[in-house]
Amino acid sequence: MQFINTNSRRIKWLLIFTVSVFLTTPLVGVADIAMIVHKDSSLSDVRIKDVKLLYLGKRKKIGGIRTIPVTLPNLSQAAKQFSTLVLSKTPKQLKAYWTGLVFTGKGAPPPVLDSPQAIKQWIVENPEGMAFIDSNDVDDSVSVAATYK
């Protein structure tokens, strides 16, 4: 019987230690999503609802300003986060959503650019553009219209 009590205590302390380490360790690879726009854009403090409607093809303007969205590849961590956090869809659900719209001729998904660097360059060249990138990739070539956690 002593053997069971000793093992139970060890298991209990191991569990407490593991949980405390998990709760105090930051998640690796999880950063904020920054919605970026051209430096001269008047868009600022963009609401998540407006971004969702834009990226689902249900709106072409935000705050009365024509806005053209672009996106990162679905396999990127930022795209997965954006899809889940902002669009409330898994990447698989988002792909199915756009497949249905394309098939019926009711819409086309935003253009996909290969990298945060390509997105920033596109935003610099397209004043009506909007895109999301990992907040760690933001630099002074673009402005941040919103940040989502």
PDB file of C-alpha atoms in Angstrom:
ATOM      1  CA  MET A   1       0.000   0.000   0.000  1.00  0.00           C
ATOM      2  CA  GLN A   2       2.910   2.348   0.700  1.00  0.00           C
ATOM      3  CA  PHE A   3       4.021   1.902  -2.928  1.00  0.00           C
ATOM      4  CA  ILE A   4       0.714   3.303  -4.251  1.00  0.00           C
ATOM      5  CA  ASN A   5       0.800   6.362  -1.971  1.00  0.00           C
ATOM      6  CA  THR A   6       4.379   7.221  -2.958  1.00  0.00           C
ATOM      7  CA  ASN A   7       3.622   6.901  -6.670  1.00  0.00           C
ATOM      8  CA  SER A   8       0.419   8.912  -6.289  1.00  0.00           C
ATOM      9  CA  ARG A   9       2.347  11.763  -4.670  1.00  0.00           C
ATOM     10  CA  ARG A  10       5.004  11.680  -7.377  1.00  0.00           C
ATOM     11  CA  ILE A  11       2.352  11.729 -10.079  1.00  0.00           C
ATOM     12  CA  LYS A  12       0.539  14.574  -8.338  1.00  0.00           C
ATOM     13  CA  TRP A  13       3.698  16.697  -8.081  1.00  0.00           C
ATOM     14  CA  LEU A  14       4.723  15.854 -11.635  1.00  0.00           C
ATOM     15  CA  LEU A  15       1.291  16.947 -12.851  1.00  0.00           C
ATOM     16  CA  ILE A  16       1.457  20.199 -10.862  1.00  0.00           C
ATOM     17  CA  PHE A  17       4.933  20.923 -12.217  1.00  0.00           C
ATOM     18  CA  THR A  18       3.916  20.194 -15.815  1.00  0.00           C
ATOM     19  CA  VAL A  19       0.819  22.386 -15.637  1.00  0.00           C
ATOM     20  CA  SER A  20       2.733  25.264 -14.040  1.00  0.00           C
ATOM     21  CA  VAL A  21       5.437  25.118 -16.729  1.00  0.00           C
ATOM     22  CA  PHE A  22       2.779  25.054 -19.468  1.00  0.00           C
ATOM     23  CA  LEU A  23       0.934  28.041 -17.997  1.00  0.00           C
ATOM     24  CA  THR A  24       4.040  30.165 -17.574  1.00  0.00           C
ATOM     25  CA  THR A  25       5.700  29.407 -20.921  1.00  0.00           C
ATOM     26  CA  PRO A  26       4.718  31.601 -23.876  1.00  0.00           C
ATOM     27  CA  LEU A  27       3.393  29.795 -26.928  1.00  0.00           C
ATOM     28  CA  VAL A  28       6.034  29.520 -29.620  1.00  0.00           C
ATOM     29  CA  GLY A  29       5.090  30.764 -33.065  1.00  0.00           C
ATOM     30  CA  VAL A  30       1.930  32.577 -32.005  1.00  0.00           C
ATOM     31  CA  ALA A  31       2.083  36.292 -32.688  1.00  0.00           C
ATOM     32  CA  ASP A  32      -0.416  39.036 -33.283  1.00  0.00           C
ATOM     33  CA  ILE A  33      -1.895  39.533 -36.732  1.00  0.00           C
ATOM     34  CA  ALA A  34      -1.338  43.027 -38.149  1.00  0.00           C
ATOM     35  CA  MET A  35      -3.680  44.408 -40.801  1.00  0.00           C
ATOM     36  CA  ILE A  36      -1.465  46.594 -42.931  1.00  0.00           C
ATOM     37  CA  VAL A  37      -2.285  49.339 -45.419  1.00  0.00           C
ATOM     38  CA  HIS A  38      -0.405  51.891 -47.513  1.00  0.00           C
ATOM     39  CA  LYS A  39       1.378  54.573 -45.475  1.00  0.00           C
ATOM     40  CA  ASP A  40      -0.876  57.269 -46.977  1.00  0.00           C
ATOM     41  CA  SER A  41      -4.121  55.376 -46.329  1.00  0.00           C
ATOM     42  CA  SER A  42      -6.660  57.028 -44.065  1.00  0.00           C
ATOM     43  CA  LEU A  43      -7.762  53.621 -42.772  1.00  0.00           C
ATOM     44  CA  SER A  44      -6.979  53.239 -39.110  1.00  0.00           C
ATOM     45  CA  ASP A  45      -8.500  51.259 -36.271  1.00  0.00           C
ATOM     46  CA  VAL A  46     -10.277  48.897 -38.663  1.00  0.00           C
ATOM     47  CA  ARG A  47     -13.015  46.795 -37.086  1.00  0.00           C
ATOM     48  CA  ILE A  48     -12.744  43.018 -37.276  1.00  0.00           C
ATOM     49  CA  LYS A  49     -16.274  42.821 -38.724  1.00  0.00           C
ATOM     50  CA  ASP A  50     -15.281  45.027 -41.671  1.00  0.00           C
ATOM     51  CA  VAL A  51     -12.143  42.978 -42.358  1.00  0.00           C
ATOM     52  CA  LYS A  52     -14.156  39.753 -42.218  1.00  0.00           C
ATOM     53  CA  LEU A  53     -16.688  41.050 -44.757  1.00  0.00           C
ATOM     54  CA  LEU A  54     -13.878  42.282 -47.034  1.00  0.00           C
ATOM     55  CA  TYR A  55     -11.973  38.989 -46.948  1.00  0.00           C
ATOM     56  CA  LEU A  56     -15.145  36.958 -47.534  1.00  0.00           C
ATOM     57  CA  GLY A  57     -15.945  38.996 -50.633  1.00  0.00           C
ATOM     58  CA  LYS A  58     -19.075  40.563 -49.152  1.00  0.00           C
ATOM     59  CA  ARG A  59     -17.730  44.108 -49.149  1.00  0.00           C
ATOM     60  CA  LYS A  60     -15.400  46.144 -51.351  1.00  0.00           C
ATOM     61  CA  LYS A  61     -15.074  49.218 -49.139  1.00  0.00           C
ATOM     62  CA  ILE A  62     -14.123  49.882 -45.553  1.00  0.00           C
ATOM     63  CA  GLY A  63     -15.163  53.212 -44.112  1.00  0.00           C
ATOM     64  CA  GLY A  64     -16.227  54.350 -47.588  1.00  0.00           C
ATOM     65  CA  ILE A  65     -12.733  53.673 -48.965  1.00  0.00           C
ATOM     66  CA  ARG A  66     -12.288  51.122 -51.762  1.00  0.00           C
ATOM     67  CA  THR A  67     -10.037  48.416 -50.356  1.00  0.00           C
ATOM     68  CA  ILE A  68      -8.329  45.530 -52.164  1.00  0.00           C
ATOM     69  CA  PRO A  69      -7.368  42.567 -49.966  1.00  0.00           C
ATOM     70  CA  VAL A  70      -4.451  40.205 -50.571  1.00  0.00           C
ATOM     71  CA  THR A  71      -3.476  37.186 -48.534  1.00  0.00           C
ATOM     72  CA  LEU A  72      -0.679  34.813 -47.633  1.00  0.00           C
ATOM     73  CA  PRO A  73      -0.706  31.108 -48.619  1.00  0.00           C
ATOM     74  CA  ASN A  74      -3.125  28.979 -46.565  1.00  0.00           C
ATOM     75  CA  LEU A  75      -0.278  26.914 -45.148  1.00  0.00           C
ATOM     76  CA  SER A  76       1.438  29.879 -43.482  1.00  0.00           C
ATOM     77  CA  GLN A  77       0.996  30.262 -39.730  1.00  0.00           C
ATOM     78  CA  ALA A  78      -0.273  33.851 -40.119  1.00  0.00           C
ATOM     79  CA  ALA A  79      -2.924  32.721 -42.651  1.00  0.00           C
ATOM     80  CA  LYS A  80      -4.088  29.934 -40.345  1.00  0.00           C
ATOM     81  CA  GLN A  81      -4.345  32.380 -37.444  1.00  0.00           C
ATOM     82  CA  PHE A  82      -6.121  34.988 -39.566  1.00  0.00           C
ATOM     83  CA  SER A  83      -8.605  32.446 -40.890  1.00  0.00           C
ATOM     84  CA  THR A  84      -9.463  31.182 -37.424  1.00  0.00           C
ATOM     85  CA  LEU A  85      -9.275  34.431 -35.472  1.00  0.00           C
ATOM     86  CA  VAL A  86     -10.720  36.983 -37.897  1.00  0.00           C
ATOM     87  CA  LEU A  87     -12.794  34.958 -40.357  1.00  0.00           C
ATOM     88  CA  SER A  88     -14.032  32.375 -37.826  1.00  0.00           C
ATOM     89  CA  LYS A  89     -13.231  29.563 -40.263  1.00  0.00           C
ATOM     90  CA  THR A  90     -10.651  26.829 -40.373  1.00  0.00           C
ATOM     91  CA  PRO A  91      -8.394  26.973 -43.440  1.00  0.00           C
ATOM     92  CA  LYS A  92     -10.310  23.960 -44.809  1.00  0.00           C
ATOM     93  CA  GLN A  93     -13.667  25.719 -44.312  1.00  0.00           C
ATOM     94  CA  LEU A  94     -12.321  28.860 -45.978  1.00  0.00           C
ATOM     95  CA  LYS A  95     -11.129  26.882 -48.994  1.00  0.00           C
ATOM     96  CA  ALA A  96     -14.560  25.222 -49.284  1.00  0.00           C
ATOM     97  CA  TYR A  97     -16.260  28.625 -48.969  1.00  0.00           C
ATOM     98  CA  TRP A  98     -14.253  30.092 -51.842  1.00  0.00           C
ATOM     99  CA  THR A  99     -14.571  26.941 -53.948  1.00  0.00           C
ATOM    100  CA  GLY A 100     -18.350  27.285 -53.744  1.00  0.00           C
ATOM    101  CA  LEU A 101     -18.311  30.959 -54.713  1.00  0.00           C
ATOM    102  CA  VAL A 102     -15.924  30.400 -57.611  1.00  0.00           C
ATOM    103  CA  PHE A 103     -17.959  27.408 -58.867  1.00  0.00           C
ATOM    104  CA  THR A 104     -21.190  29.434 -58.883  1.00  0.00           C
ATOM    105  CA  GLY A 105     -19.503  32.499 -60.387  1.00  0.00           C
ATOM    106  CA  LYS A 106     -20.333  34.641 -57.352  1.00  0.00           C
ATOM    107  CA  GLY A 107     -16.827  35.605 -56.374  1.00  0.00           C
ATOM    108  CA  ALA A 108     -13.102  34.963 -56.328  1.00  0.00           C
ATOM    109  CA  PRO A 109     -10.744  34.761 -53.350  1.00  0.00           C
ATOM    110  CA  PRO A 110      -8.211  37.501 -52.668  1.00  0.00           C
ATOM    111  CA  PRO A 111      -4.917  37.151 -54.558  1.00  0.00           C
ATOM    112  CA  VAL A 112      -2.249  35.141 -52.733  1.00  0.00           C
ATOM    113  CA  LEU A 113       1.259  36.540 -52.379  1.00  0.00           C
ATOM    114  CA  ASP A 114       4.136  34.293 -51.333  1.00  0.00           C
ATOM    115  CA  SER A 115       5.620  36.116 -48.358  1.00  0.00           C
ATOM    116  CA  PRO A 116       5.260  39.013 -45.930  1.00  0.00           C
ATOM    117  CA  GLN A 117       7.965  40.827 -47.925  1.00  0.00           C
ATOM    118  CA  ALA A 118       5.968  40.413 -51.160  1.00  0.00           C
ATOM    119  CA  ILE A 119       2.825  41.631 -49.401  1.00  0.00           C
ATOM    120  CA  LYS A 120       4.567  44.726 -48.030  1.00  0.00           C
ATOM    121  CA  GLN A 121       5.972  45.542 -51.481  1.00  0.00           C
ATOM    122  CA  TRP A 122       2.497  45.099 -53.022  1.00  0.00           C
ATOM    123  CA  ILE A 123       0.976  47.417 -50.382  1.00  0.00           C
ATOM    124  CA  VAL A 124       3.641  50.067 -51.137  1.00  0.00           C
ATOM    125  CA  GLU A 125       2.703  49.880 -54.839  1.00  0.00           C
ATOM    126  CA  ASN A 126      -1.090  49.729 -54.289  1.00  0.00           C
ATOM    127  CA  PRO A 127      -2.540  52.511 -52.110  1.00  0.00           C
ATOM    128  CA  GLU A 128      -5.945  50.763 -51.948  1.00  0.00           C
ATOM    129  CA  GLY A 129      -4.412  47.519 -50.684  1.00  0.00           C
ATOM    130  CA  MET A 130      -4.901  45.780 -47.367  1.00  0.00           C
ATOM    131  CA  ALA A 131      -3.258  42.629 -46.093  1.00  0.00           C
ATOM    132  CA  PHE A 132      -2.475  40.711 -42.949  1.00  0.00           C
ATOM    133  CA  ILE A 133       0.969  39.654 -41.796  1.00  0.00           C
ATOM    134  CA  ASP A 134       2.552  38.507 -38.581  1.00  0.00           C
ATOM    135  CA  SER A 135       3.063  41.620 -36.451  1.00  0.00           C
ATOM    136  CA  ASN A 136       6.762  40.724 -36.161  1.00  0.00           C
ATOM    137  CA  ASP A 137       7.112  41.355 -39.918  1.00  0.00           C
ATOM    138  CA  VAL A 138       5.803  44.938 -39.826  1.00  0.00           C
ATOM    139  CA  ASP A 139       8.254  47.687 -40.738  1.00  0.00           C
ATOM    140  CA  ASP A 140       8.042  51.389 -41.580  1.00  0.00           C
ATOM    141  CA  SER A 141       7.156  50.769 -45.250  1.00  0.00           C
ATOM    142  CA  VAL A 142       3.488  50.214 -44.289  1.00  0.00           C
ATOM    143  CA  SER A 143       0.959  51.388 -41.707  1.00  0.00           C
ATOM    144  CA  VAL A 144      -0.907  49.159 -39.285  1.00  0.00           C
ATOM    145  CA  ALA A 145      -4.691  49.638 -39.474  1.00  0.00           C
ATOM    146  CA  ALA A 146      -5.447  47.094 -36.744  1.00  0.00           C
ATOM    147  CA  THR A 147      -3.881  44.351 -34.676  1.00  0.00           C
ATOM    148  CA  TYR A 148      -5.695  41.170 -33.699  1.00  0.00           C
ATOM    149  CA  LYS A 149      -4.618  38.756 -30.970  1.00  0.00           C
TER     150      LYS A 149
END
